[in-house]
Short mmCIF file of C-alpha atoms in Angstrom, two decimals:
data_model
loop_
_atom_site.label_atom_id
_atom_site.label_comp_id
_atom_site.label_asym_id
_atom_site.label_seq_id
_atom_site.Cartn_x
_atom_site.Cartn_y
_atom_site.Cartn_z
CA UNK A 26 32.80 86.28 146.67
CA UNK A 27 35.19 84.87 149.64
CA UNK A 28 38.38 82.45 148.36
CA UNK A 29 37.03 83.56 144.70
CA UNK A 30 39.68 81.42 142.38
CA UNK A 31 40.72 83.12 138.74
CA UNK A 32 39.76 81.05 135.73
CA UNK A 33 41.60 82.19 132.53
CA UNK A 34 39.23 81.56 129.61
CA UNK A 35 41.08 81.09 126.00
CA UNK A 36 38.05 81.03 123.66
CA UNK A 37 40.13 80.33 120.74
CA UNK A 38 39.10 79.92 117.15
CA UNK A 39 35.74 79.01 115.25
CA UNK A 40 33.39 77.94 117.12
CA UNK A 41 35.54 78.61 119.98
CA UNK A 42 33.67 81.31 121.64
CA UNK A 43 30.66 80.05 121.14
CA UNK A 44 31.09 76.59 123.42
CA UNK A 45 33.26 78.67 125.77
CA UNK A 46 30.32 81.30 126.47
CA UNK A 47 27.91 78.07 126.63
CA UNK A 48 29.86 76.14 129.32
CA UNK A 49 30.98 79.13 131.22
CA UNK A 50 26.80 80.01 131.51
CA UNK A 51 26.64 76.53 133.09
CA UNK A 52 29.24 77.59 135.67
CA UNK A 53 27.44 80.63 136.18
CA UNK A 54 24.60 78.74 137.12
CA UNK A 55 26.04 76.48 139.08
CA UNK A 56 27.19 79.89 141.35
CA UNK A 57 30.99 78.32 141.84
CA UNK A 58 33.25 80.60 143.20
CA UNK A 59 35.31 81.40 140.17
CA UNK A 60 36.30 84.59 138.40
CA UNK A 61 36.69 84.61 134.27
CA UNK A 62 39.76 86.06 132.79
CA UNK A 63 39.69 86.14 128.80
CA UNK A 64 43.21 86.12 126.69
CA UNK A 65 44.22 85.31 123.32
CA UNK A 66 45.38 82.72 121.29
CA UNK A 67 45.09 81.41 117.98
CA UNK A 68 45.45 81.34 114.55
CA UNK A 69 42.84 84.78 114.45
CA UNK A 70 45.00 86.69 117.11
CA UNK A 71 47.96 86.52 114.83
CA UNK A 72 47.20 89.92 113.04
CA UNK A 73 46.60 91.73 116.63
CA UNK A 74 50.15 89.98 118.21
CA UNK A 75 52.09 88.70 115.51
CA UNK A 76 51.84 84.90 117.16
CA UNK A 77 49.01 83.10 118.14
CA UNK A 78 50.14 82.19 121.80
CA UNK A 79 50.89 86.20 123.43
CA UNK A 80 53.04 86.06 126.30
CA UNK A 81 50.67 87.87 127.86
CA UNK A 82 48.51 84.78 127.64
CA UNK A 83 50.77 82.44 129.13
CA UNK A 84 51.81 84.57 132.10
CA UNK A 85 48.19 84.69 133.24
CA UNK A 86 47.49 81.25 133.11
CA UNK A 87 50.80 80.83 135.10
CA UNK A 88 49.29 83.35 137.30
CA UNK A 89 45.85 81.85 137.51
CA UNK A 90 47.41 78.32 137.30
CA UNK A 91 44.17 77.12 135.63
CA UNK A 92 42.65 77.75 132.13
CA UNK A 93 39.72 76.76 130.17
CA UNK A 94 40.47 76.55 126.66
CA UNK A 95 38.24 76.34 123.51
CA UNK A 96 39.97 75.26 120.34
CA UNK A 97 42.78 76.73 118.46
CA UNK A 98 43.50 76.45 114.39
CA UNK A 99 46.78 75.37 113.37
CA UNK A 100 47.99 76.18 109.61
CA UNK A 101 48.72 72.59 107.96
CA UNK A 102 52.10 72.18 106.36
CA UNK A 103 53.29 75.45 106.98
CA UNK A 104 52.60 78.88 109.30
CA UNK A 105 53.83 79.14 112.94
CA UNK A 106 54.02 75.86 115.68
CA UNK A 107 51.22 75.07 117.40
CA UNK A 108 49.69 77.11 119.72
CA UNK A 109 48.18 74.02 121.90
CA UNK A 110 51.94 72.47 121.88
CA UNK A 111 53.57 76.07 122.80
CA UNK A 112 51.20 76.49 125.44
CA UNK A 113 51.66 72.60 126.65
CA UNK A 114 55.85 73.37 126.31
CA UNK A 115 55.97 77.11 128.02
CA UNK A 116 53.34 75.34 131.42
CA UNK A 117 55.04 72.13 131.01
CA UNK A 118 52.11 70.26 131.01
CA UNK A 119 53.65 67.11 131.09
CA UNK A 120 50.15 64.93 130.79
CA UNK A 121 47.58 65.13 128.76
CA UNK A 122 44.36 63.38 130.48
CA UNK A 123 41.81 61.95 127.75
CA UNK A 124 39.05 59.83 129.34
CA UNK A 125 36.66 58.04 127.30
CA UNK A 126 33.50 57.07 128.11
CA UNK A 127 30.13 56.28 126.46
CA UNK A 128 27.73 58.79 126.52
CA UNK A 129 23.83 57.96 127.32
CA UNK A 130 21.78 57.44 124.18
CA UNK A 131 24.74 58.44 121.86
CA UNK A 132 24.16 55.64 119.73
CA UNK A 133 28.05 54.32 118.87
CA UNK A 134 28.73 50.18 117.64
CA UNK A 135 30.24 49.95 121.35
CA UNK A 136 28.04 50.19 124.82
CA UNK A 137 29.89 50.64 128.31
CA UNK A 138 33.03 52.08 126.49
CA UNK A 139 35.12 53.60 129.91
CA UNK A 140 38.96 53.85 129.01
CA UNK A 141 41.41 56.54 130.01
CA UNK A 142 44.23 57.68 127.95
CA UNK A 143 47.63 58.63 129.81
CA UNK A 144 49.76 60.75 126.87
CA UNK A 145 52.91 62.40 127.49
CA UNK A 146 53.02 65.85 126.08
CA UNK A 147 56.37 67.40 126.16
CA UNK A 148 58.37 65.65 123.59
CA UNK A 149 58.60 62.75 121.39
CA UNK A 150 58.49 63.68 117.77
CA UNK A 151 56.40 67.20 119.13
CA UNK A 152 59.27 68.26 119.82
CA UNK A 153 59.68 69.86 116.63
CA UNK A 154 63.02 69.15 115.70
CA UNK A 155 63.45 69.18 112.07
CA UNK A 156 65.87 69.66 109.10
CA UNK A 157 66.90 69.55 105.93
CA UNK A 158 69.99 67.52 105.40
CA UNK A 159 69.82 67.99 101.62
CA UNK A 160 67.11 68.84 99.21
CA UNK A 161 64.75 66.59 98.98
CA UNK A 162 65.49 64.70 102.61
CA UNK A 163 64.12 66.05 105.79
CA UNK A 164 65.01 64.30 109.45
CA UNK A 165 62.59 65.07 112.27
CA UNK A 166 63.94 63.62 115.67
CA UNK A 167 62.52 61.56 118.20
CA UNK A 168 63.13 62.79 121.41
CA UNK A 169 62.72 60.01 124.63
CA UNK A 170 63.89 60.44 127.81
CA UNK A 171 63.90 59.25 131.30
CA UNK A 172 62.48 61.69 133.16
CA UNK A 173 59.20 62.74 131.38
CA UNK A 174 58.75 59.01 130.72
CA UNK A 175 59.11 58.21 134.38
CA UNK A 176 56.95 61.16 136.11
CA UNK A 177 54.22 60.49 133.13
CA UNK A 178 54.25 56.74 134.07
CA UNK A 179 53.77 57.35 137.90
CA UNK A 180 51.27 59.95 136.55
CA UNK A 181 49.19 57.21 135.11
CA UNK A 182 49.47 54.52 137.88
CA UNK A 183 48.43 56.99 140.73
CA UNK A 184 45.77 57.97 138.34
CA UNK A 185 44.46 54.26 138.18
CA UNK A 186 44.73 53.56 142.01
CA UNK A 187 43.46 57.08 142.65
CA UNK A 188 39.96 56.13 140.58
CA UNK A 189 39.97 52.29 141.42
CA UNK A 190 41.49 51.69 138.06
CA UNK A 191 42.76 47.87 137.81
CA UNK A 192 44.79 47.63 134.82
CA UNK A 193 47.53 50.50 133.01
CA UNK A 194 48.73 49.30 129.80
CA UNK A 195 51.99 50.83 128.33
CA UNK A 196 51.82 51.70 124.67
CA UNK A 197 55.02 51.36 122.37
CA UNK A 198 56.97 50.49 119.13
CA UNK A 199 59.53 48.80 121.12
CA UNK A 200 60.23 45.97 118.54
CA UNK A 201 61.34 48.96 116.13
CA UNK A 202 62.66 51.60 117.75
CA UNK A 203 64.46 49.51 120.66
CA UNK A 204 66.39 52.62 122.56
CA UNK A 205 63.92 55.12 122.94
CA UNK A 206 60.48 53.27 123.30
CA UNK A 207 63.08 50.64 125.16
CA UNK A 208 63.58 53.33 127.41
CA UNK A 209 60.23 54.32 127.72
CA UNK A 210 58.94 50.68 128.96
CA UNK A 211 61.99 50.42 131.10
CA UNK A 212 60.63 53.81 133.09
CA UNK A 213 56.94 52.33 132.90
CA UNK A 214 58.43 48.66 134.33
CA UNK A 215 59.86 50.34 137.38
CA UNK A 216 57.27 52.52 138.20
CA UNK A 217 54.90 49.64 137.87
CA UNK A 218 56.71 47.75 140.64
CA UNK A 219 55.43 50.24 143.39
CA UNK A 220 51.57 49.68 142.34
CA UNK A 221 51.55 46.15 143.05
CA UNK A 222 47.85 45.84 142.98
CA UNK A 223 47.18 47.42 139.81
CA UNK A 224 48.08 44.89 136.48
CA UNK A 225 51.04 46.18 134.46
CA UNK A 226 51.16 45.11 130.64
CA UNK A 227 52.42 46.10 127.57
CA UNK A 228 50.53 46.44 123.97
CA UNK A 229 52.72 47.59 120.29
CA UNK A 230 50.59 50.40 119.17
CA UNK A 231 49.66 49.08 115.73
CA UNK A 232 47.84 45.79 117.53
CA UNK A 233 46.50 48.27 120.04
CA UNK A 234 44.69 50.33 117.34
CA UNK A 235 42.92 47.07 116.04
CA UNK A 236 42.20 45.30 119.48
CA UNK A 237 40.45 48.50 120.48
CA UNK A 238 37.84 48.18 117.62
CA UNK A 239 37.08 44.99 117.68
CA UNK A 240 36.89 45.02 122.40
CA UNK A 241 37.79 48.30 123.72
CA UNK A 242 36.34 46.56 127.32
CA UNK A 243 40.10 44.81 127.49
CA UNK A 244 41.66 47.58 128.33
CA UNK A 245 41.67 50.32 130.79
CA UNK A 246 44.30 53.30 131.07
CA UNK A 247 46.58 53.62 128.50
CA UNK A 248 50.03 55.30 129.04
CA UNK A 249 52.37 56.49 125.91
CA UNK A 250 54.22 58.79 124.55
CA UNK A 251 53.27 61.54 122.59
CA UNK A 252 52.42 61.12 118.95
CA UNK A 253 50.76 57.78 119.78
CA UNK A 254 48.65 59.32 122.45
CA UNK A 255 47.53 61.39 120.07
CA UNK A 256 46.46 58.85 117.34
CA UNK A 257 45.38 56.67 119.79
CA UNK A 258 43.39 59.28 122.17
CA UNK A 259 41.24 60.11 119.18
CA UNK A 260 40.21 56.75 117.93
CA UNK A 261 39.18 56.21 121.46
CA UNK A 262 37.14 59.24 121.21
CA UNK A 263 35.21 57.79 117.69
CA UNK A 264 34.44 54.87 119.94
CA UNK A 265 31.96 57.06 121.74
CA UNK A 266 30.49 59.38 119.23
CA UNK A 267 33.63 61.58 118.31
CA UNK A 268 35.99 64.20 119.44
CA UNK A 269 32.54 66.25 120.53
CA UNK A 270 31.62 64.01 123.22
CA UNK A 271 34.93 63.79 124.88
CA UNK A 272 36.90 66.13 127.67
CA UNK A 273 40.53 66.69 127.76
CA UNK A 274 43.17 67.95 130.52
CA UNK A 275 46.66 68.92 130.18
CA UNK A 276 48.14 69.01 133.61
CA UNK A 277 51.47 69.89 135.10
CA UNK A 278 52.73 70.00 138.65
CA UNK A 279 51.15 73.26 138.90
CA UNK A 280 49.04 74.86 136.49
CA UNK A 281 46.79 72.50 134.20
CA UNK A 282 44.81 73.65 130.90
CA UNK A 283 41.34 72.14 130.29
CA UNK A 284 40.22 72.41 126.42
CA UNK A 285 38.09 70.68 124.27
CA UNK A 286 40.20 68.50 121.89
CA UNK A 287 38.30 68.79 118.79
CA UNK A 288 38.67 71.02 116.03
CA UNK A 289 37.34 74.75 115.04
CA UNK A 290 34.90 73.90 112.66
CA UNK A 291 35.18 76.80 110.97
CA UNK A 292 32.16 75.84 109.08
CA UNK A 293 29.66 76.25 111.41
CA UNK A 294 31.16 79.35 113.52
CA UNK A 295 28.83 81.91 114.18
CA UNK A 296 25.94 80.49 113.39
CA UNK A 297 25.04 78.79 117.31
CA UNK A 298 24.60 75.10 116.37
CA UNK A 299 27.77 74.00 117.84
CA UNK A 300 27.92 71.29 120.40
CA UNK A 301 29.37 72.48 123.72
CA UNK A 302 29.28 69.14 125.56
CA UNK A 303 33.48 68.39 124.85
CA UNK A 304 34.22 71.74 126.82
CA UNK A 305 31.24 71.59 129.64
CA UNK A 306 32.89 68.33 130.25
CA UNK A 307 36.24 69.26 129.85
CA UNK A 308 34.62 72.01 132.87
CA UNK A 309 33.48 69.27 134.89
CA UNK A 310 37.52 68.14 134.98
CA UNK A 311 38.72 71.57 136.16
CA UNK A 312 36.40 71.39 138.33
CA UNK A 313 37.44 68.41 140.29
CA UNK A 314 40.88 69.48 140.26
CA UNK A 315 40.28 72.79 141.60
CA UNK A 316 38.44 70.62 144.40
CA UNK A 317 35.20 71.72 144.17
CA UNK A 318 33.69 68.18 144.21
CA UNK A 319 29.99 69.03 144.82
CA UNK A 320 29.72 71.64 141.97
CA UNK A 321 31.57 69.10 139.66
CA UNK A 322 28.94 65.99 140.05
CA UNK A 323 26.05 68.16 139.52
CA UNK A 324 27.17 69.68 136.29
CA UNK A 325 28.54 65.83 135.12
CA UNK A 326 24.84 64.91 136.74
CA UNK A 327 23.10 67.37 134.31
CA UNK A 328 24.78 66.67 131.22
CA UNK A 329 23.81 62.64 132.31
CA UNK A 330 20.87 63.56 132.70
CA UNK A 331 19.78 65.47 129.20
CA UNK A 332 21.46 62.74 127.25
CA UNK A 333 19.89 59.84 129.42
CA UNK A 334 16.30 61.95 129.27
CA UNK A 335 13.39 61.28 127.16
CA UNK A 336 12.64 65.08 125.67
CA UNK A 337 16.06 64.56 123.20
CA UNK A 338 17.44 67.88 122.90
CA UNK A 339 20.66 67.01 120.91
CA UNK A 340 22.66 70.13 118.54
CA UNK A 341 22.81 68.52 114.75
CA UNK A 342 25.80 66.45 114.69
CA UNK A 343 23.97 63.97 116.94
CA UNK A 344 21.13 64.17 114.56
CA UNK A 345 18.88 66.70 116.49
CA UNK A 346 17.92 70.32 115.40
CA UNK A 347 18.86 72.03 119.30
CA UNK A 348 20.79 75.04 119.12
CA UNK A 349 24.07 75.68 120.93
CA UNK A 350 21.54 77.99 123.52
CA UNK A 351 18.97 75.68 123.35
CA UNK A 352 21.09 72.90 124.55
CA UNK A 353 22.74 74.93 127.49
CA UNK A 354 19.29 76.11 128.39
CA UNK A 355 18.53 72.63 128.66
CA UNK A 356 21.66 71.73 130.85
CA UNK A 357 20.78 74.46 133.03
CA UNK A 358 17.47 73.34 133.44
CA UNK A 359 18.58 69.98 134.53
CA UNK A 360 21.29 71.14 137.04
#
């Protein structure tokens, strides 16, 4: 296929393969022109490697510059870092994109939910730095600093005038930790002055959790920093039905990672009920950043359309009985 683009595939842990086979059939179907690499990573890689991110992994999405990523387990307490924040570090994929949007006939306590969540993803407190300073007493740092605070502000507010977006709200802890989230506004302020027609505010994270549940319509895109993107990105997501219903990008100035953001469920791997919606979205995203426009609002378009139908073919943790196959069959059908 002429100006065929590589796409390396991570299928990752649990249920993993299973939405990454689904979503890549849709792409199949769609016909884009797009060829699949697969490489490892993950907690069940570590045997075959010794780490669950290979380098050999990394180079190709540098090579490829653009990955589609399933899920990856991370050992609680204890085990080797992160594969999802190694691969974020080694790509520097300074933003993580979350958007967050109701879903038709996903019955949530909120209707018309559409918010976008700006996090940068390069340091803050996941930056890893921890010690011991005596037994008993640990100190993690806090890492804040002007330059991934600036580009991941101007990130956001050419996001927002990019998609008609009319307000970016800056999310901090300013009134406690006055230097670093100080000098996180201070970026966010002066980037804010060259977007004149797009409303600049500023919300302390703790009154931004509880605003957003009782009117997430006030607010719009929502930059931070890292660890309160993260909290922050997935309450948005239970405003809409959950983790399963929502995409996620992490995107640098030249290679960006699209994943689902929800967990392996290791419970239900292997036996094909999984929902693949997180990652076919999550698809639909690549897809408009590798600019193939056309291909991207049909396969958004189909997934609209089997939620908004009337047969309800829904897997079972949206109360239906569809099977991971079934449910791509039906997506296909639709496109």
């Amino acid at each position: 296929m002429a100006n065929t683009r590589t796409v390396t595939v991570i299928n990752g842990d649990g249920i993993g393969p299973e939405v990454s086979a689904a979503t890549i059939r849709v792409l199949e179907a769609l016909k884009v022109p797009l060829e699949f690499e697969f490489k490892d990573a993950g907690a069940e890689v570590v045997a075959k490697f010794g780490t669950n991110l290979p380098h050999e992994t990394v180079e190709a999405v540098l090579k490829s510059g653009v990955a589609l990523k399933g899920p990856t387990g991370t050992v609680v307490g204890g085990g080797l870092p992160s594969a999802n924040v190694g691969l974020r570090k080694r790509l520097d994929l300074y933003s993580s994109l979350r958007p967050v949007k109701s879903v038709p006939n996903v019955k949530t306590r909120y209707e018309n939910v559409d918010l976008v969540v700006v996090r940068e993803n390069t340091e803050d407190l996941y930056a890893g730095l921890e010690h011991i300073v005596v037994p008993g007493v640990v100190e993690a740092l806090k890492i804040i600093t002007e330059k991934a605070s600036t580009r991941i502000a101007r990130f956001a507010f050419e996001y927002a005038r990019k998609n008609g977006r009319k307000r970016v709200s800056a999310i901090h802890k300013a009134n406690i930790m006055k230097l670093s989230d100080g000098l996180f506004l201070d970026c966010c302020r002066k980037v804010g002055r060259e977007f004149p027609e797009i409303t600049y505010d500023e919300v302390i994270v703790d009154n931004l959790c509880m605003q957003l549940v009782k009117d997430p319509t006030r607010f719009d895109v929502m930059v931070t920093e890292n660890l309160y993107g993260d909290i922050v990105s997935d309450l948005c997501a239970g405003l809409v039905g959950g983790l399963g219903m929502v995409p996620g990008a992490n995107i640098g100035e030249r290679t960006a990672v699209f994943e689902a953001v929800h967990g392996t469920a290791p419970d239900i791997a292997g036996k094909g009920i999984a929902n693949p919606t997180a990652l076919m979205m999550s698809a639909v995203m690549m897809l408009e950043w590798l600019d193939l426009k056309d291909e991207a609002r049909r396969m958004q378009g189909a997934i609209q359309k089997v939620y908004g139908g009337d047969v309800k073919v829904r897997t079972g943790d949206l109360g239906g009985s569809a099977t991971t196959r079934e449910f791509t069959d039906a997506i296909i059908a639709a496109l």
